PDB file of C-alpha atoms in Angstrom:
ATOM      1  CA  UNK O   1       3.708   8.428   8.844  1.00 90.00           C
ATOM      2  CA  UNK O   2       4.769   9.066   5.316  1.00 95.00           C
ATOM      3  CA  UNK O   3       2.461   9.735   2.259  1.00 95.00           C
ATOM      4  CA  UNK O   4       1.006  12.020   0.598  1.00 96.00           C
ATOM      5  CA  UNK O   5      -2.304  14.961   0.642  1.00 97.00           C
ATOM      6  CA  UNK O   6      -3.649  17.486  -1.214  1.00 97.00           C
ATOM      7  CA  UNK O   7      -4.041  20.965  -0.249  1.00 96.00           C
ATOM      8  CA  UNK O   8      -7.796  20.667   0.218  1.00 97.00           C
ATOM      9  CA  UNK O   9     -10.064  20.189   3.745  1.00 97.00           C
ATOM     10  CA  UNK O  10      -9.303  16.312   3.450  1.00 96.00           C
ATOM     11  CA  UNK O  11      -5.740  16.829   3.616  1.00 97.00           C
ATOM     12  CA  UNK O  12      -6.158  19.104   6.377  1.00 97.00           C
ATOM     13  CA  UNK O  13      -8.459  16.657   8.478  1.00 97.00           C
ATOM     14  CA  UNK O  14      -6.359  13.577   7.822  1.00 97.00           C
ATOM     15  CA  UNK O  15      -2.928  15.495   9.143  1.00 98.00           C
ATOM     16  CA  UNK O  16      -4.949  17.376  11.963  1.00 98.00           C
ATOM     17  CA  UNK O  17      -6.303  13.657  13.171  1.00 98.00           C
ATOM     18  CA  UNK O  18      -3.552  12.189  13.233  1.00 97.00           C
ATOM     19  CA  UNK O  19      -1.532  15.077  15.129  1.00 98.00           C
ATOM     20  CA  UNK O  20      -4.162  15.069  17.572  1.00 98.00           C
ATOM     21  CA  UNK O  21      -3.287  11.260  18.590  1.00 98.00           C
ATOM     22  CA  UNK O  22       0.191  12.273  18.595  1.00 97.00           C
ATOM     23  CA  UNK O  23       1.129  11.202  15.287  1.00 96.00           C
ATOM     24  CA  UNK O  24       4.305  12.694  13.306  1.00 96.00           C
ATOM     25  CA  UNK O  25       3.032  14.238  10.259  1.00 97.00           C
ATOM     26  CA  UNK O  26       6.457  16.054   9.110  1.00 96.00           C
ATOM     27  CA  UNK O  27       7.136  13.270   6.555  1.00 96.00           C
ATOM     28  CA  UNK O  28       3.284  13.622   4.675  1.00 97.00           C
ATOM     29  CA  UNK O  29       3.663  15.350   1.462  1.00 97.00           C
ATOM     30  CA  UNK O  30       0.927  18.092  -0.018  1.00 97.00           C
ATOM     31  CA  UNK O  31       0.614  17.594  -3.659  1.00 96.00           C
ATOM     32  CA  UNK O  32      -0.315  20.674  -5.724  1.00 93.00           C
ATOM     33  CA  UNK O  33      -3.564  20.464  -7.691  1.00 95.00           C
ATOM     34  CA  UNK O  34      -4.863  16.887  -6.422  1.00 95.00           C
ATOM     35  CA  UNK O  35      -6.991  16.074  -4.097  1.00 96.00           C
ATOM     36  CA  UNK O  36      -6.523  13.799  -1.177  1.00 97.00           C
ATOM     37  CA  UNK O  37      -7.293  10.299  -1.752  1.00 92.00           C
ATOM     38  CA  UNK O  38     -10.408   9.089  -0.352  1.00 90.00           C
ATOM     39  CA  UNK O  39     -11.798   5.587  -0.505  1.00 85.00           C
ATOM     40  CA  UNK O  40     -15.799   4.461   0.579  1.00 87.00           C
ATOM     41  CA  UNK O  41     -16.434   0.946   1.177  1.00 87.00           C
ATOM     42  CA  UNK O  42     -20.213   0.685   0.903  1.00 91.00           C
ATOM     43  CA  UNK O  43     -21.503  -2.563   2.727  1.00 91.00           C
ATOM     44  CA  UNK O  44     -23.975  -4.416   0.625  1.00 92.00           C
ATOM     45  CA  UNK O  45     -26.642  -6.879   2.814  1.00 94.00           C
ATOM     46  CA  UNK O  46     -24.656 -10.079   1.369  1.00 93.00           C
ATOM     47  CA  UNK O  47     -21.526  -8.830   2.817  1.00 89.00           C
ATOM     48  CA  UNK O  48     -20.084  -7.386  -0.639  1.00 87.00           C
ATOM     49  CA  UNK O  49     -18.051  -4.197  -0.167  1.00 82.00           C
ATOM     50  CA  UNK O  50     -16.992  -2.638  -3.294  1.00 83.00           C
ATOM     51  CA  UNK O  51     -14.571   0.106  -3.406  1.00 77.00           C
ATOM     52  CA  UNK O  52     -15.333   3.634  -4.575  1.00 84.00           C
ATOM     53  CA  UNK O  53     -11.753   5.062  -4.588  1.00 80.00           C
ATOM     54  CA  UNK O  54     -10.344   8.045  -5.833  1.00 87.00           C
ATOM     55  CA  UNK O  55      -6.452   7.626  -5.675  1.00 86.00           C
ATOM     56  CA  UNK O  56      -5.672  11.604  -5.643  1.00 92.00           C
ATOM     57  CA  UNK O  57      -2.506  12.202  -3.740  1.00 95.00           C
ATOM     58  CA  UNK O  58      -1.525   9.084  -3.094  1.00 90.00           C
ATOM     59  CA  UNK O  59      -1.432   8.269  -7.076  1.00 91.00           C
ATOM     60  CA  UNK O  60       1.332  10.984  -7.301  1.00 94.00           C
ATOM     61  CA  UNK O  61       3.481   9.877  -4.141  1.00 95.00           C
ATOM     62  CA  UNK O  62       7.255   9.321  -5.652  1.00 95.00           C
ATOM     63  CA  UNK O  63       9.919   7.098  -4.034  1.00 96.00           C
ATOM     64  CA  UNK O  64      11.706  10.568  -4.015  1.00 96.00           C
ATOM     65  CA  UNK O  65       8.904  11.689  -1.451  1.00 96.00           C
ATOM     66  CA  UNK O  66      10.119   9.310   1.016  1.00 97.00           C
ATOM     67  CA  UNK O  67      12.936  10.129   3.809  1.00 97.00           C
ATOM     68  CA  UNK O  68      14.900   7.044   3.730  1.00 97.00           C
ATOM     69  CA  UNK O  69      16.911   8.131   6.905  1.00 97.00           C
ATOM     70  CA  UNK O  70      13.229   8.050   8.753  1.00 97.00           C
ATOM     71  CA  UNK O  71      13.045   4.778   7.126  1.00 98.00           C
ATOM     72  CA  UNK O  72      16.002   3.376   7.651  1.00 97.00           C
ATOM     73  CA  UNK O  73      15.456   4.265  11.516  1.00 97.00           C
ATOM     74  CA  UNK O  74      12.146   2.603  11.999  1.00 97.00           C
ATOM     75  CA  UNK O  75      11.233  -0.460  13.411  1.00 97.00           C
ATOM     76  CA  UNK O  76       8.389  -0.894  11.267  1.00 97.00           C
ATOM     77  CA  UNK O  77       7.732   0.025   7.508  1.00 97.00           C
ATOM     78  CA  UNK O  78       3.946  -0.414   6.398  1.00 97.00           C
ATOM     79  CA  UNK O  79       3.492  -0.079   2.589  1.00 96.00           C
ATOM     80  CA  UNK O  80      -0.280  -0.334   1.814  1.00 91.00           C
ATOM     81  CA  UNK O  81      -2.093   1.057  -1.354  1.00 85.00           C
ATOM     82  CA  UNK O  82       0.112  -1.099  -3.773  1.00 88.00           C
ATOM     83  CA  UNK O  83      -2.030  -0.734  -7.424  1.00 85.00           C
ATOM     84  CA  UNK O  84      -3.687   2.270  -6.462  1.00 84.00           C
ATOM     85  CA  UNK O  85      -0.071   4.410  -6.216  1.00 89.00           C
ATOM     86  CA  UNK O  86       0.988   4.389  -9.817  1.00 90.00           C
ATOM     87  CA  UNK O  87       4.319   6.534  -9.518  1.00 92.00           C
ATOM     88  CA  UNK O  88       5.209   4.278  -6.482  1.00 93.00           C
ATOM     89  CA  UNK O  89       4.459   0.970  -8.235  1.00 92.00           C
ATOM     90  CA  UNK O  90       6.455   1.774 -11.089  1.00 91.00           C
ATOM     91  CA  UNK O  91       9.566   0.656  -8.900  1.00 94.00           C
ATOM     92  CA  UNK O  92       9.594   2.516  -6.344  1.00 96.00           C
ATOM     93  CA  UNK O  93       7.336   0.292  -3.751  1.00 96.00           C
ATOM     94  CA  UNK O  94      10.293  -2.400  -4.711  1.00 97.00           C
ATOM     95  CA  UNK O  95      12.915   0.133  -4.092  1.00 98.00           C
ATOM     96  CA  UNK O  96      11.770   1.151  -0.601  1.00 98.00           C
ATOM     97  CA  UNK O  97      10.728  -2.722   0.501  1.00 98.00           C
ATOM     98  CA  UNK O  98      14.087  -3.369  -0.308  1.00 98.00           C
ATOM     99  CA  UNK O  99      15.900  -0.567   1.392  1.00 98.00           C
ATOM    100  CA  UNK O 100      13.987  -1.247   4.817  1.00 98.00           C
ATOM    101  CA  UNK O 101      15.011  -4.660   4.412  1.00 97.00           C
ATOM    102  CA  UNK O 102      18.605  -3.732   3.776  1.00 98.00           C
ATOM    103  CA  UNK O 103      18.418  -1.853   6.943  1.00 98.00           C
ATOM    104  CA  UNK O 104      16.556  -4.717   8.915  1.00 98.00           C
ATOM    105  CA  UNK O 105      13.859  -2.847   9.272  1.00 98.00           C
ATOM    106  CA  UNK O 106      10.369  -5.494   9.730  1.00 98.00           C
ATOM    107  CA  UNK O 107       7.941  -4.661   6.733  1.00 98.00           C
ATOM    108  CA  UNK O 108       4.247  -5.348   6.603  1.00 97.00           C
ATOM    109  CA  UNK O 109       2.153  -5.262   3.209  1.00 95.00           C
ATOM    110  CA  UNK O 110      -1.495  -4.738   2.049  1.00 92.00           C
ATOM    111  CA  UNK O 111      -3.420  -3.795  -0.964  1.00 86.00           C
ATOM    112  CA  UNK O 112      -6.763  -3.202  -2.192  1.00 72.00           C
ATOM    113  CA  UNK O 113      -7.007  -5.726  -4.641  1.00 71.00           C
ATOM    114  CA  UNK O 114      -8.437  -4.553  -7.893  1.00 77.00           C
ATOM    115  CA  UNK O 115      -9.160  -6.928 -10.641  1.00 82.00           C
ATOM    116  CA  UNK O 116      -6.133  -5.866 -13.147  1.00 85.00           C
ATOM    117  CA  UNK O 117      -4.313  -8.016 -15.626  1.00 88.00           C
ATOM    118  CA  UNK O 118      -1.016  -7.019 -13.969  1.00 89.00           C
ATOM    119  CA  UNK O 119      -1.891  -7.633 -10.687  1.00 90.00           C
ATOM    120  CA  UNK O 120       0.690 -10.968 -10.480  1.00 91.00           C
ATOM    121  CA  UNK O 121       3.236  -8.679 -11.974  1.00 92.00           C
ATOM    122  CA  UNK O 122       2.765  -6.065  -9.315  1.00 92.00           C
ATOM    123  CA  UNK O 123       2.885  -7.923  -6.163  1.00 93.00           C
ATOM    124  CA  UNK O 124       5.144 -10.968  -6.867  1.00 93.00           C
ATOM    125  CA  UNK O 125       8.294  -9.063  -7.141  1.00 95.00           C
ATOM    126  CA  UNK O 126       7.855  -7.402  -3.567  1.00 95.00           C
ATOM    127  CA  UNK O 127       7.350 -10.673  -1.538  1.00 94.00           C
ATOM    128  CA  UNK O 128      10.536 -11.340  -0.915  1.00 95.00           C
ATOM    129  CA  UNK O 129      10.964  -8.018   0.669  1.00 97.00           C
ATOM    130  CA  UNK O 130       7.816  -8.581   2.999  1.00 96.00           C
ATOM    131  CA  UNK O 131       7.565  -9.775   6.805  1.00 97.00           C
ATOM    132  CA  UNK O 132       4.188  -9.699   6.913  1.00 96.00           C
ATOM    133  CA  UNK O 133       1.176 -10.065   4.477  1.00 92.00           C
ATOM    134  CA  UNK O 134      -2.363 -11.333   5.076  1.00 87.00           C
ATOM    135  CA  UNK O 135      -4.598 -10.968   1.993  1.00 90.00           C
ATOM    136  CA  UNK O 136      -8.443 -12.340   2.274  1.00 88.00           C
ATOM    137  CA  UNK O 137      -8.886 -15.133   0.207  1.00 91.00           C
ATOM    138  CA  UNK O 138     -10.377 -13.246  -2.612  1.00 89.00           C
ATOM    139  CA  UNK O 139      -7.555 -10.581  -3.157  1.00 90.00           C
ATOM    140  CA  UNK O 140      -5.085 -13.831  -2.909  1.00 93.00           C
ATOM    141  CA  UNK O 141      -6.781 -15.503  -5.622  1.00 93.00           C
ATOM    142  CA  UNK O 142      -6.819 -11.867  -7.272  1.00 92.00           C
ATOM    143  CA  UNK O 143      -2.666 -11.934  -7.254  1.00 92.00           C
ATOM    144  CA  UNK O 144      -1.895 -15.632  -8.038  1.00 92.00           C
ATOM    145  CA  UNK O 145      -4.508 -16.520 -10.356  1.00 91.00           C
ATOM    146  CA  UNK O 146      -5.450 -19.641  -8.624  1.00 94.00           C
ATOM    147  CA  UNK O 147      -8.991 -20.732  -7.528  1.00 94.00           C
ATOM    148  CA  UNK O 148      -8.276 -23.498  -5.315  1.00 95.00           C
ATOM    149  CA  UNK O 149      -7.537 -22.775  -1.706  1.00 94.00           C
ATOM    150  CA  UNK O 150      -4.646 -25.126  -0.744  1.00 95.00           C
ATOM    151  CA  UNK O 151      -3.107 -23.863  -4.111  1.00 95.00           C
ATOM    152  CA  UNK O 152      -3.341 -20.270  -3.376  1.00 94.00           C
ATOM    153  CA  UNK O 153      -1.943 -21.229   0.228  1.00 92.00           C
ATOM    154  CA  UNK O 154       0.885 -22.718  -1.512  1.00 93.00           C
ATOM    155  CA  UNK O 155       1.510 -19.822  -4.098  1.00 92.00           C
ATOM    156  CA  UNK O 156       2.472 -17.699  -1.553  1.00 90.00           C
ATOM    157  CA  UNK O 157       4.160 -20.335   1.210  1.00 89.00           C
ATOM    158  CA  UNK O 158       6.476 -20.997  -1.855  1.00 87.00           C
ATOM    159  CA  UNK O 159       7.282 -17.224  -1.960  1.00 81.00           C
TER     160      UNK O 159
END
């Protein structure tokens, strides 16, 4: 596991829980003076699930925090949180996905799609380096800016 947590109780909880499940946490970076990222998804009666999110430490995760030797040796790299990790969103996500693909690592991708005018510009350059990405229809519509389901599907298939 790679990522960032704060020096706080939530960060301790994340690390301890992961360790209890046998997950190597040696590549988690502790960031000073920021809390651990946290998200709540209250499910509304109609099924909507707005994200209440504090970017916290993930907002400060930088490309230089990542251990490229570990990525190179991995079978799989999952990149999640694009759009909520501003230090990586500024070119770092693209660099890590390119690096992974250059070394034969299978890549997966997920994001919390929050409406923002640059979402397509943020995601589209990453697509050629992603092996598996399954956005929900609403997320896909936000990314490509199309409303028709077939047009949305074709947008992603063309990339």
